[in-house]
């Protein structure tokens, strides 16, 4: 385009302006003072106007533009539009054959070949992640995909520097597969499988995922600031743990509720040990997400207008608010207030998703306050004891409470026992009974994914 000013194909121009939109929204800390709009909105409008009608023979520029517009739509809190954009990108990719390997007769430079592969798996990941936040199934099944995973084996050093790290992309692909399984099993509305077994399988998969994570994608222990994309990866991992275990945490809270106001909260002692273990994993994941988000907030890398950071803050805050009821420790209440402060900061800066989530969080806090008003002050010994054991374990190796990561929570002895269990003498209510049941507390509690 710089060499030939007359070279301005519509799809290429749309991609350029979509990139401008994303660059502006992620580099801004406040709304545009001239018009009060979300940063990059004018670029987004122009880019989207150029791809309203796709040609019969589209190319990669069209696919990339739809992907970028999907990303930006989240910053407008238009997650349904984002899901529609990414669905169009996926279907267009299928029509171009990106989900299959190229036949040997097609000669393509290794760099371009790997770009096609990375583009496909990025769209695949986004389709599953975007869909999971709305409770939707994946658009394409893995059995219909034959393209290789990303690799750098055929690239030279200069080409490797032009592309994303394959290990990081593969880790995201694997998480996307796990989150799709969470939606299709734990959150299935029709004939759901036993909840306790579904949670066990998901946690096994997540433990395997974290164990096989490439060294350059793990949380650094050097003491320096973490790269933002690594924080995002582990926030996504923590969110998967929360999604898989939150129904069990809600079940613990439900059965902890006294049948009459004078009943003690100690009824939780009847909860099986494995159920407490799952609930604790949910709480640890929320605590760890809070720690990562607080670090991003302190380092100035929290996306002021980002949808995903706001959603992760809200999700962890809900769990921490519930944990503050079940645990006698004040740490969860303090962490929840920290999350609420971060969310309020984003809302006051103009983050549309944060504004919505602040309203949801206020509803959660109100419901929890009403819950507390019906329960005498008591301690849930089942969960508190185990949480203290976790803290003692981390202290024994010279770690502080706030560094007790989700990975370590999945490696605890009680979690190992649960993951190795073959037969369970009990089951738990499926998710639909929590969402659609008669309990006004759970009816009012937002089940935002």
Tab-separated table of C-alpha atoms in Angstrom:
chain	number	residue	atom	x	y	z
A	1	UNK	CA	0.000	0.000	0.000
A	2	UNK	CA	2.908	2.384	0.711
A	3	UNK	CA	4.650	1.492	-2.552
A	4	UNK	CA	1.489	1.825	-4.608
A	5	UNK	CA	-1.041	4.339	-3.189
A	6	UNK	CA	-3.626	3.113	-5.678
A	7	UNK	CA	-3.532	-0.398	-4.133
A	8	UNK	CA	-6.502	-0.243	-1.777
A	9	UNK	CA	-8.553	-3.438	-1.923
A	10	UNK	CA	-11.606	-3.164	0.280
A	11	UNK	CA	-10.859	-6.203	2.448
A	12	UNK	CA	-7.306	-5.068	3.114
A	13	UNK	CA	-8.456	-1.573	4.066
A	14	UNK	CA	-11.075	-3.062	6.394
A	15	UNK	CA	-8.387	-5.112	8.127
A	16	UNK	CA	-6.131	-2.077	8.539
A	17	UNK	CA	-8.870	0.017	10.135
A	18	UNK	CA	-9.930	-2.881	12.367
A	19	UNK	CA	-6.330	-3.041	13.584
A	20	UNK	CA	-6.405	0.708	14.203
A	21	UNK	CA	-9.554	0.234	16.293
A	22	UNK	CA	-7.991	-2.474	18.454
A	23	UNK	CA	-4.723	-0.574	18.794
A	24	UNK	CA	-6.525	2.524	20.011
A	25	UNK	CA	-8.865	0.788	22.457
A	26	UNK	CA	-6.093	-1.248	24.109
A	27	UNK	CA	-3.669	1.667	24.347
A	28	UNK	CA	-6.175	4.140	25.822
A	29	UNK	CA	-6.909	4.737	29.489
A	30	UNK	CA	-9.930	7.018	29.074
A	31	UNK	CA	-12.732	7.754	26.648
A	32	UNK	CA	-12.158	10.079	23.714
A	33	UNK	CA	-12.706	13.528	25.198
A	34	UNK	CA	-13.904	14.930	21.871
A	35	UNK	CA	-16.982	12.727	21.487
A	36	UNK	CA	-17.088	10.565	24.624
A	37	UNK	CA	-16.990	7.352	22.594
A	38	UNK	CA	-15.049	4.188	23.294
A	39	UNK	CA	-11.559	4.595	21.764
A	40	UNK	CA	-11.329	3.223	18.230
A	41	UNK	CA	-15.071	3.262	17.619
A	42	UNK	CA	-14.828	5.391	14.463
A	43	UNK	CA	-12.266	2.977	13.003
A	44	UNK	CA	-14.493	0.043	13.929
A	45	UNK	CA	-17.510	1.598	12.239
A	46	UNK	CA	-15.604	2.223	9.028
A	47	UNK	CA	-14.007	-1.237	8.984
A	48	UNK	CA	-17.326	-2.986	9.571
A	49	UNK	CA	-18.974	-0.930	6.810
A	50	UNK	CA	-16.489	-2.369	4.314
A	51	UNK	CA	-17.440	-6.009	5.011
A	52	UNK	CA	-21.208	-5.782	5.283
A	53	UNK	CA	-21.533	-7.931	2.164
A	54	UNK	CA	-18.839	-10.548	1.640
A	55	UNK	CA	-17.859	-11.540	-1.888
A	56	UNK	CA	-18.511	-15.014	-3.225
A	57	UNK	CA	-14.757	-15.609	-3.425
A	58	UNK	CA	-13.394	-14.234	-0.181
A	59	UNK	CA	-9.754	-14.372	0.903
A	60	UNK	CA	-7.723	-14.365	4.120
A	61	UNK	CA	-8.063	-10.596	4.485
A	62	UNK	CA	-11.815	-11.021	4.871
A	63	UNK	CA	-11.333	-13.748	7.479
A	64	UNK	CA	-8.819	-11.697	9.451
A	65	UNK	CA	-11.076	-8.643	9.370
A	66	UNK	CA	-14.026	-10.575	10.778
A	67	UNK	CA	-11.779	-11.937	13.533
A	68	UNK	CA	-10.554	-8.455	14.471
A	69	UNK	CA	-14.073	-7.011	14.450
A	70	UNK	CA	-15.161	-9.830	16.742
A	71	UNK	CA	-12.433	-8.916	19.210
A	72	UNK	CA	-13.373	-5.254	19.191
A	73	UNK	CA	-17.093	-5.978	19.614
A	74	UNK	CA	-16.390	-7.321	23.094
A	75	UNK	CA	-15.021	-3.915	24.079
A	76	UNK	CA	-18.441	-2.501	23.211
A	77	UNK	CA	-20.018	-5.160	25.465
A	78	UNK	CA	-21.633	-6.620	22.354
A	79	UNK	CA	-20.807	-10.255	23.054
A	80	UNK	CA	-23.650	-11.541	20.884
A	81	UNK	CA	-22.352	-9.484	17.961
A	82	UNK	CA	-18.850	-10.757	18.686
A	83	UNK	CA	-20.153	-14.324	18.581
A	84	UNK	CA	-21.825	-13.577	15.245
A	85	UNK	CA	-18.645	-12.049	13.792
A	86	UNK	CA	-16.483	-14.988	14.872
A	87	UNK	CA	-19.078	-17.440	13.572
A	88	UNK	CA	-18.909	-15.749	10.176
A	89	UNK	CA	-15.111	-15.884	10.291
A	90	UNK	CA	-15.225	-19.593	11.114
A	91	UNK	CA	-17.653	-20.454	8.331
A	92	UNK	CA	-15.652	-18.401	5.853
A	93	UNK	CA	-12.505	-20.232	6.988
A	94	UNK	CA	-14.245	-23.549	6.380
A	95	UNK	CA	-15.266	-22.438	2.891
A	96	UNK	CA	-11.597	-21.606	2.223
A	97	UNK	CA	-10.513	-25.016	3.529
A	98	UNK	CA	-8.462	-23.709	6.438
A	99	UNK	CA	-9.645	-26.593	8.615
A	100	UNK	CA	-7.814	-29.095	6.382
A	101	UNK	CA	-4.171	-29.508	5.456
A	102	UNK	CA	-3.212	-28.336	2.002
A	103	UNK	CA	-2.688	-31.152	-0.510
A	104	UNK	CA	0.944	-31.899	-1.443
A	105	UNK	CA	0.344	-30.512	-4.924
A	106	UNK	CA	-0.164	-27.001	-3.528
A	107	UNK	CA	3.132	-25.145	-3.230
A	108	UNK	CA	3.090	-22.562	-0.456
A	109	UNK	CA	5.886	-20.825	1.374
A	110	UNK	CA	6.374	-22.219	4.922
A	111	UNK	CA	5.694	-18.800	6.461
A	112	UNK	CA	2.373	-18.414	4.660
A	113	UNK	CA	1.487	-22.021	5.400
A	114	UNK	CA	2.007	-21.514	9.134
A	115	UNK	CA	0.086	-18.246	8.999
A	116	UNK	CA	-2.922	-20.089	7.592
A	117	UNK	CA	-2.641	-22.732	10.317
A	118	UNK	CA	-2.347	-20.157	13.108
A	119	UNK	CA	-5.252	-18.164	11.699
A	120	UNK	CA	-7.481	-21.236	11.718
A	121	UNK	CA	-6.650	-22.253	15.280
A	122	UNK	CA	-7.051	-18.682	16.528
A	123	UNK	CA	-10.562	-18.526	15.059
A	124	UNK	CA	-11.296	-22.016	16.410
A	125	UNK	CA	-10.245	-20.922	19.903
A	126	UNK	CA	-12.231	-17.695	19.783
A	127	UNK	CA	-15.368	-19.439	18.525
A	128	UNK	CA	-15.307	-21.842	21.463
A	129	UNK	CA	-14.363	-19.252	24.050
A	130	UNK	CA	-16.884	-16.689	22.820
A	131	UNK	CA	-19.596	-19.351	22.636
A	132	UNK	CA	-18.868	-20.624	26.139
A	133	UNK	CA	-19.536	-17.173	27.589
A	134	UNK	CA	-23.037	-17.382	26.128
A	135	UNK	CA	-23.547	-21.074	26.894
A	136	UNK	CA	-23.471	-22.054	23.201
A	137	UNK	CA	-22.001	-25.257	21.711
A	138	UNK	CA	-19.001	-25.168	19.337
A	139	UNK	CA	-19.676	-24.409	15.687
A	140	UNK	CA	-17.462	-27.223	14.393
A	141	UNK	CA	-16.576	-30.590	15.895
A	142	UNK	CA	-12.980	-31.764	16.251
A	143	UNK	CA	-13.733	-34.825	14.120
A	144	UNK	CA	-14.274	-32.502	11.150
A	145	UNK	CA	-10.837	-30.872	11.490
A	146	UNK	CA	-7.686	-32.363	9.977
A	147	UNK	CA	-5.290	-29.412	9.832
A	148	UNK	CA	-2.058	-29.717	11.807
A	149	UNK	CA	-1.414	-27.759	14.971
A	150	UNK	CA	1.009	-24.811	14.699
A	151	UNK	CA	4.698	-25.584	14.445
A	152	UNK	CA	7.976	-23.770	13.806
A	153	UNK	CA	9.899	-26.765	12.489
A	154	UNK	CA	9.945	-25.564	8.857
A	155	UNK	CA	10.693	-21.912	9.601
A	156	UNK	CA	13.995	-20.073	9.806
A	157	UNK	CA	14.857	-17.667	12.612
A	158	UNK	CA	13.571	-14.564	10.849
A	159	UNK	CA	10.271	-16.269	10.035
A	160	UNK	CA	9.845	-17.563	13.591
A	161	UNK	CA	10.057	-14.001	14.902
A	162	UNK	CA	7.165	-12.972	12.638
A	163	UNK	CA	4.715	-15.481	14.102
A	164	UNK	CA	3.272	-16.248	17.501
A	165	UNK	CA	4.814	-18.967	19.640
A	166	UNK	CA	3.195	-22.295	18.665
A	167	UNK	CA	3.224	-23.596	22.243
A	168	UNK	CA	1.153	-20.643	23.426
A	169	UNK	CA	-1.396	-21.116	20.628
A	170	UNK	CA	-1.660	-24.857	21.285
A	171	UNK	CA	-2.217	-24.196	24.997
A	172	UNK	CA	-5.125	-21.905	24.106
A	173	UNK	CA	-6.535	-24.495	21.701
A	174	UNK	CA	-6.471	-27.134	24.431
A	175	UNK	CA	-8.219	-24.795	26.872
A	176	UNK	CA	-10.858	-24.047	24.245
A	177	UNK	CA	-11.534	-27.772	23.909
A	178	UNK	CA	-11.854	-28.138	27.664
A	179	UNK	CA	-14.241	-25.202	27.999
A	180	UNK	CA	-16.425	-26.671	25.251
A	181	UNK	CA	-16.580	-29.911	27.203
A	182	UNK	CA	-17.563	-27.971	30.324
A	183	UNK	CA	-20.515	-26.450	28.484
A	184	UNK	CA	-21.544	-29.736	26.851
A	185	UNK	CA	-21.408	-31.799	30.064
A	186	UNK	CA	-21.653	-29.761	33.261
A	187	UNK	CA	-23.976	-27.135	31.790
A	188	UNK	CA	-25.957	-29.437	29.525
A	189	UNK	CA	-29.690	-28.841	29.882
A	190	UNK	CA	-30.952	-32.061	28.307
A	191	UNK	CA	-30.055	-35.368	29.999
A	192	UNK	CA	-26.879	-34.113	31.713
A	193	UNK	CA	-24.365	-36.751	32.853
A	194	UNK	CA	-23.670	-37.165	36.602
A	195	UNK	CA	-22.268	-33.851	37.793
A	196	UNK	CA	-19.631	-35.241	40.142
A	197	UNK	CA	-18.130	-37.414	37.383
A	198	UNK	CA	-18.205	-34.567	34.863
A	199	UNK	CA	-16.383	-32.264	37.263
A	200	UNK	CA	-13.816	-34.976	37.986
A	201	UNK	CA	-13.038	-35.467	34.286
A	202	UNK	CA	-12.743	-31.733	33.628
A	203	UNK	CA	-10.406	-31.222	36.585
A	204	UNK	CA	-8.294	-34.150	35.411
A	205	UNK	CA	-8.008	-32.509	31.989
A	206	UNK	CA	-7.128	-29.153	33.535
A	207	UNK	CA	-4.489	-30.729	35.756
A	208	UNK	CA	-2.976	-32.410	32.695
A	209	UNK	CA	-3.094	-29.103	30.827
A	210	UNK	CA	-1.167	-27.224	33.498
A	211	UNK	CA	1.346	-30.069	33.851
A	212	UNK	CA	2.099	-30.071	30.103
A	213	UNK	CA	2.299	-26.303	29.734
A	214	UNK	CA	5.487	-25.146	27.946
A	215	UNK	CA	8.056	-23.557	30.226
A	216	UNK	CA	7.747	-20.182	28.505
A	217	UNK	CA	3.987	-20.167	29.158
A	218	UNK	CA	4.164	-20.862	32.899
A	219	UNK	CA	3.985	-18.276	35.650
A	220	UNK	CA	7.458	-16.889	36.180
A	221	UNK	CA	9.047	-17.202	39.611
A	222	UNK	CA	11.832	-14.711	38.853
A	223	UNK	CA	10.013	-11.911	40.641
A	224	UNK	CA	9.733	-9.682	37.575
A	225	UNK	CA	6.459	-8.565	35.977
A	226	UNK	CA	4.716	-11.249	33.949
A	227	UNK	CA	4.030	-10.709	30.233
A	228	UNK	CA	0.417	-9.715	29.802
A	229	UNK	CA	-0.381	-12.579	27.430
A	230	UNK	CA	0.826	-15.086	30.040
A	231	UNK	CA	-1.439	-13.500	32.648
A	232	UNK	CA	-4.357	-13.751	30.208
A	233	UNK	CA	-3.630	-17.424	29.565
A	234	UNK	CA	-3.685	-18.275	33.264
A	235	UNK	CA	-6.763	-16.147	33.862
A	236	UNK	CA	-8.463	-18.222	31.178
A	237	UNK	CA	-7.280	-21.395	32.918
A	238	UNK	CA	-8.593	-20.176	36.278
A	239	UNK	CA	-11.895	-19.308	34.653
A	240	UNK	CA	-12.187	-22.877	33.370
A	241	UNK	CA	-11.653	-24.153	36.918
A	242	UNK	CA	-14.293	-21.738	38.217
A	243	UNK	CA	-16.790	-22.744	35.529
A	244	UNK	CA	-16.271	-26.425	36.277
A	245	UNK	CA	-16.479	-26.140	40.060
A	246	UNK	CA	-18.829	-23.223	40.697
A	247	UNK	CA	-22.010	-25.361	40.570
A	248	UNK	CA	-20.568	-27.445	43.411
A	249	UNK	CA	-19.719	-24.317	45.396
A	250	UNK	CA	-23.290	-23.095	44.919
A	251	UNK	CA	-24.565	-26.488	46.047
A	252	UNK	CA	-22.477	-26.200	49.222
A	253	UNK	CA	-23.944	-22.775	49.877
A	254	UNK	CA	-27.471	-24.021	49.181
A	255	UNK	CA	-27.314	-26.910	51.629
A	256	UNK	CA	-25.561	-24.712	54.194
A	257	UNK	CA	-28.622	-22.504	54.366
A	258	UNK	CA	-30.566	-23.194	57.573
A	259	UNK	CA	-34.116	-24.421	57.215
A	260	UNK	CA	-35.188	-22.039	59.998
A	261	UNK	CA	-33.438	-18.864	61.184
A	262	UNK	CA	-32.237	-20.442	64.436
A	263	UNK	CA	-30.505	-23.408	62.789
A	264	UNK	CA	-26.712	-23.378	63.033
A	265	UNK	CA	-24.627	-23.015	59.919
A	266	UNK	CA	-22.752	-26.133	60.947
A	267	UNK	CA	-24.936	-28.292	58.699
A	268	UNK	CA	-22.047	-28.184	56.229
A	269	UNK	CA	-20.365	-30.890	58.294
A	270	UNK	CA	-22.658	-33.303	56.439
A	271	UNK	CA	-21.023	-32.397	53.119
A	272	UNK	CA	-18.811	-35.171	51.677
A	273	UNK	CA	-15.082	-34.445	51.761
A	274	UNK	CA	-14.814	-34.593	47.959
A	275	UNK	CA	-17.477	-31.903	47.642
A	276	UNK	CA	-15.564	-29.631	49.999
A	277	UNK	CA	-12.417	-30.267	47.962
A	278	UNK	CA	-14.140	-29.154	44.759
A	279	UNK	CA	-15.557	-26.050	46.444
A	280	UNK	CA	-12.104	-25.153	47.744
A	281	UNK	CA	-10.632	-25.471	44.240
A	282	UNK	CA	-13.196	-22.958	43.011
A	283	UNK	CA	-12.274	-20.535	45.794
A	284	UNK	CA	-8.540	-20.941	45.188
A	285	UNK	CA	-9.023	-20.252	41.467
A	286	UNK	CA	-10.908	-17.049	42.293
A	287	UNK	CA	-8.215	-15.970	44.746
A	288	UNK	CA	-5.499	-16.601	42.197
A	289	UNK	CA	-7.378	-14.697	39.487
A	290	UNK	CA	-7.720	-11.805	41.916
A	291	UNK	CA	-3.961	-11.887	42.496
A	292	UNK	CA	-3.163	-11.898	38.765
A	293	UNK	CA	-5.644	-9.114	38.033
A	294	UNK	CA	-4.340	-7.039	40.929
A	295	UNK	CA	-0.829	-7.414	39.534
A	296	UNK	CA	-2.048	-6.278	36.110
A	297	UNK	CA	-3.859	-3.349	37.737
A	298	UNK	CA	-0.725	-2.347	39.658
A	299	UNK	CA	1.550	-2.704	36.624
A	300	UNK	CA	-0.821	-0.687	34.439
A	301	UNK	CA	-1.549	-3.582	32.076
A	302	UNK	CA	-5.206	-4.031	33.035
A	303	UNK	CA	-7.219	-3.421	29.863
A	304	UNK	CA	-9.281	-0.383	30.847
A	305	UNK	CA	-11.880	-1.034	28.147
A	306	UNK	CA	-11.345	-4.791	27.888
A	307	UNK	CA	-14.328	-7.106	28.206
A	308	UNK	CA	-12.394	-10.150	29.345
A	309	UNK	CA	-10.597	-8.492	32.256
A	310	UNK	CA	-13.921	-7.118	33.477
A	311	UNK	CA	-15.544	-10.533	33.147
A	312	UNK	CA	-12.700	-12.286	34.992
A	313	UNK	CA	-12.927	-9.718	37.801
A	314	UNK	CA	-16.670	-10.204	38.111
A	315	UNK	CA	-16.461	-14.001	38.026
A	316	UNK	CA	-13.802	-14.143	40.748
A	317	UNK	CA	-15.648	-11.535	42.833
A	318	UNK	CA	-18.836	-13.639	42.872
A	319	UNK	CA	-16.917	-16.680	44.112
A	320	UNK	CA	-15.061	-14.620	46.723
A	321	UNK	CA	-18.342	-13.170	48.005
A	322	UNK	CA	-19.743	-16.680	48.441
A	323	UNK	CA	-16.482	-17.814	50.048
A	324	UNK	CA	-16.734	-14.979	52.561
A	325	UNK	CA	-20.005	-16.546	53.739
A	326	UNK	CA	-18.661	-20.085	53.977
A	327	UNK	CA	-15.285	-19.210	55.523
A	328	UNK	CA	-14.586	-17.453	58.782
A	329	UNK	CA	-11.474	-15.834	57.284
A	330	UNK	CA	-11.690	-12.158	56.344
A	331	UNK	CA	-9.284	-12.631	53.438
A	332	UNK	CA	-12.025	-13.462	50.932
A	333	UNK	CA	-14.092	-10.435	51.891
A	334	UNK	CA	-11.007	-8.249	51.501
A	335	UNK	CA	-10.178	-9.741	48.113
A	336	UNK	CA	-13.772	-9.303	46.976
A	337	UNK	CA	-13.611	-5.623	47.883
A	338	UNK	CA	-10.403	-5.370	45.863
A	339	UNK	CA	-12.160	-6.917	42.863
A	340	UNK	CA	-15.116	-4.574	43.295
A	341	UNK	CA	-12.719	-1.609	43.364
A	342	UNK	CA	-11.042	-2.718	40.140
A	343	UNK	CA	-14.398	-3.234	38.450
A	344	UNK	CA	-15.609	0.170	39.627
A	345	UNK	CA	-12.440	1.786	38.269
A	346	UNK	CA	-13.072	0.250	34.858
A	347	UNK	CA	-16.732	1.274	34.945
A	348	UNK	CA	-15.897	4.875	35.843
A	349	UNK	CA	-13.375	4.916	32.990
A	350	UNK	CA	-16.171	4.050	30.567
A	351	UNK	CA	-15.860	0.266	30.233
A	352	UNK	CA	-19.343	-0.785	29.112
A	353	UNK	CA	-18.978	-4.398	30.256
A	354	UNK	CA	-17.726	-3.274	33.674
A	355	UNK	CA	-20.761	-1.013	34.048
A	356	UNK	CA	-23.038	-4.014	33.490
A	357	UNK	CA	-21.008	-6.289	35.757
A	358	UNK	CA	-21.051	-3.694	38.540
A	359	UNK	CA	-24.835	-3.912	38.514
A	360	UNK	CA	-24.691	-7.704	38.651
A	361	UNK	CA	-22.148	-7.614	41.478
A	362	UNK	CA	-24.347	-5.252	43.481
A	363	UNK	CA	-27.191	-7.772	43.093
A	364	UNK	CA	-24.913	-10.582	44.284
A	365	UNK	CA	-23.795	-8.609	47.329
A	366	UNK	CA	-27.390	-7.734	48.181
A	367	UNK	CA	-28.428	-11.397	47.939
A	368	UNK	CA	-25.507	-12.442	50.132
A	369	UNK	CA	-26.336	-9.784	52.717
A	370	UNK	CA	-29.899	-11.080	52.862
A	371	UNK	CA	-28.456	-14.577	53.292
A	372	UNK	CA	-26.258	-13.432	56.188
A	373	UNK	CA	-29.153	-11.689	57.859
A	374	UNK	CA	-30.925	-15.053	58.158
A	375	UNK	CA	-27.939	-16.906	59.535
A	376	UNK	CA	-26.318	-16.475	62.932
A	377	UNK	CA	-22.585	-15.793	62.833
A	378	UNK	CA	-20.909	-19.202	62.667
A	379	UNK	CA	-17.915	-20.958	61.171
A	380	UNK	CA	-18.035	-23.562	58.439
A	381	UNK	CA	-15.471	-25.898	59.953
A	382	UNK	CA	-15.386	-28.239	56.998
A	383	UNK	CA	-14.152	-25.639	54.559
A	384	UNK	CA	-12.200	-23.484	56.985
A	385	UNK	CA	-10.086	-26.372	58.243
A	386	UNK	CA	-9.182	-27.495	54.744
A	387	UNK	CA	-8.447	-23.940	53.654
A	388	UNK	CA	-6.139	-23.560	56.636
A	389	UNK	CA	-4.401	-26.801	55.716
A	390	UNK	CA	-3.797	-25.385	52.270
A	391	UNK	CA	-2.312	-22.234	53.763
A	392	UNK	CA	-0.121	-24.269	56.121
A	393	UNK	CA	1.099	-26.351	53.211
A	394	UNK	CA	2.106	-23.261	51.253
A	395	UNK	CA	3.731	-21.689	54.304
A	396	UNK	CA	5.756	-24.843	54.889
A	397	UNK	CA	7.642	-24.230	51.669
A	398	UNK	CA	8.164	-20.548	52.348
A	399	UNK	CA	5.230	-19.242	50.307
A	400	UNK	CA	2.654	-16.681	51.328
A	401	UNK	CA	-1.070	-17.242	51.089
A	402	UNK	CA	-1.497	-15.020	48.029
A	403	UNK	CA	0.927	-17.148	45.995
A	404	UNK	CA	-1.107	-20.321	46.467
A	405	UNK	CA	-1.874	-20.802	42.788
A	406	UNK	CA	-4.660	-22.793	41.201
A	407	UNK	CA	-2.022	-25.240	39.986
A	408	UNK	CA	-1.002	-25.984	43.569
A	409	UNK	CA	-4.648	-26.300	44.587
A	410	UNK	CA	-5.113	-29.036	41.975
A	411	UNK	CA	-2.035	-30.832	43.308
A	412	UNK	CA	-3.197	-31.079	46.944
A	413	UNK	CA	-3.621	-34.479	48.540
A	414	UNK	CA	-7.393	-34.167	48.899
A	415	UNK	CA	-7.699	-33.188	45.227
A	416	UNK	CA	-5.509	-36.121	44.178
A	417	UNK	CA	-7.784	-38.433	46.141
A	418	UNK	CA	-10.835	-37.007	44.390
A	419	UNK	CA	-9.294	-37.250	40.915
A	420	UNK	CA	-8.246	-40.864	41.543
A	421	UNK	CA	-11.650	-41.958	42.855
A	422	UNK	CA	-13.369	-44.581	40.682
A	423	UNK	CA	-16.830	-44.771	42.246
A	424	UNK	CA	-18.781	-42.119	44.123
A	425	UNK	CA	-21.496	-43.198	46.587
A	426	UNK	CA	-23.338	-39.931	45.957
A	427	UNK	CA	-24.149	-37.465	43.213
A	428	UNK	CA	-24.965	-33.785	43.105
A	429	UNK	CA	-27.907	-31.893	41.622
A	430	UNK	CA	-27.325	-30.901	38.007
A	431	UNK	CA	-26.818	-27.264	37.102
A	432	UNK	CA	-30.358	-26.745	35.814
A	433	UNK	CA	-31.758	-27.475	39.267
A	434	UNK	CA	-29.640	-24.645	40.673
A	435	UNK	CA	-30.576	-22.154	37.965
A	436	UNK	CA	-34.217	-23.153	37.495
A	437	UNK	CA	-35.007	-24.218	41.039
A	438	UNK	CA	-37.346	-22.554	43.480
A	439	UNK	CA	-34.630	-20.974	45.625
A	440	UNK	CA	-34.978	-17.220	45.291
A	441	UNK	CA	-31.342	-16.792	46.276
A	442	UNK	CA	-30.048	-18.739	43.280
A	443	UNK	CA	-32.750	-17.396	41.014
A	444	UNK	CA	-31.436	-13.868	41.633
A	445	UNK	CA	-27.760	-14.810	41.442
A	446	UNK	CA	-26.355	-13.966	37.978
A	447	UNK	CA	-24.927	-17.060	36.316
A	448	UNK	CA	-22.638	-15.075	34.002
A	449	UNK	CA	-20.191	-17.347	32.205
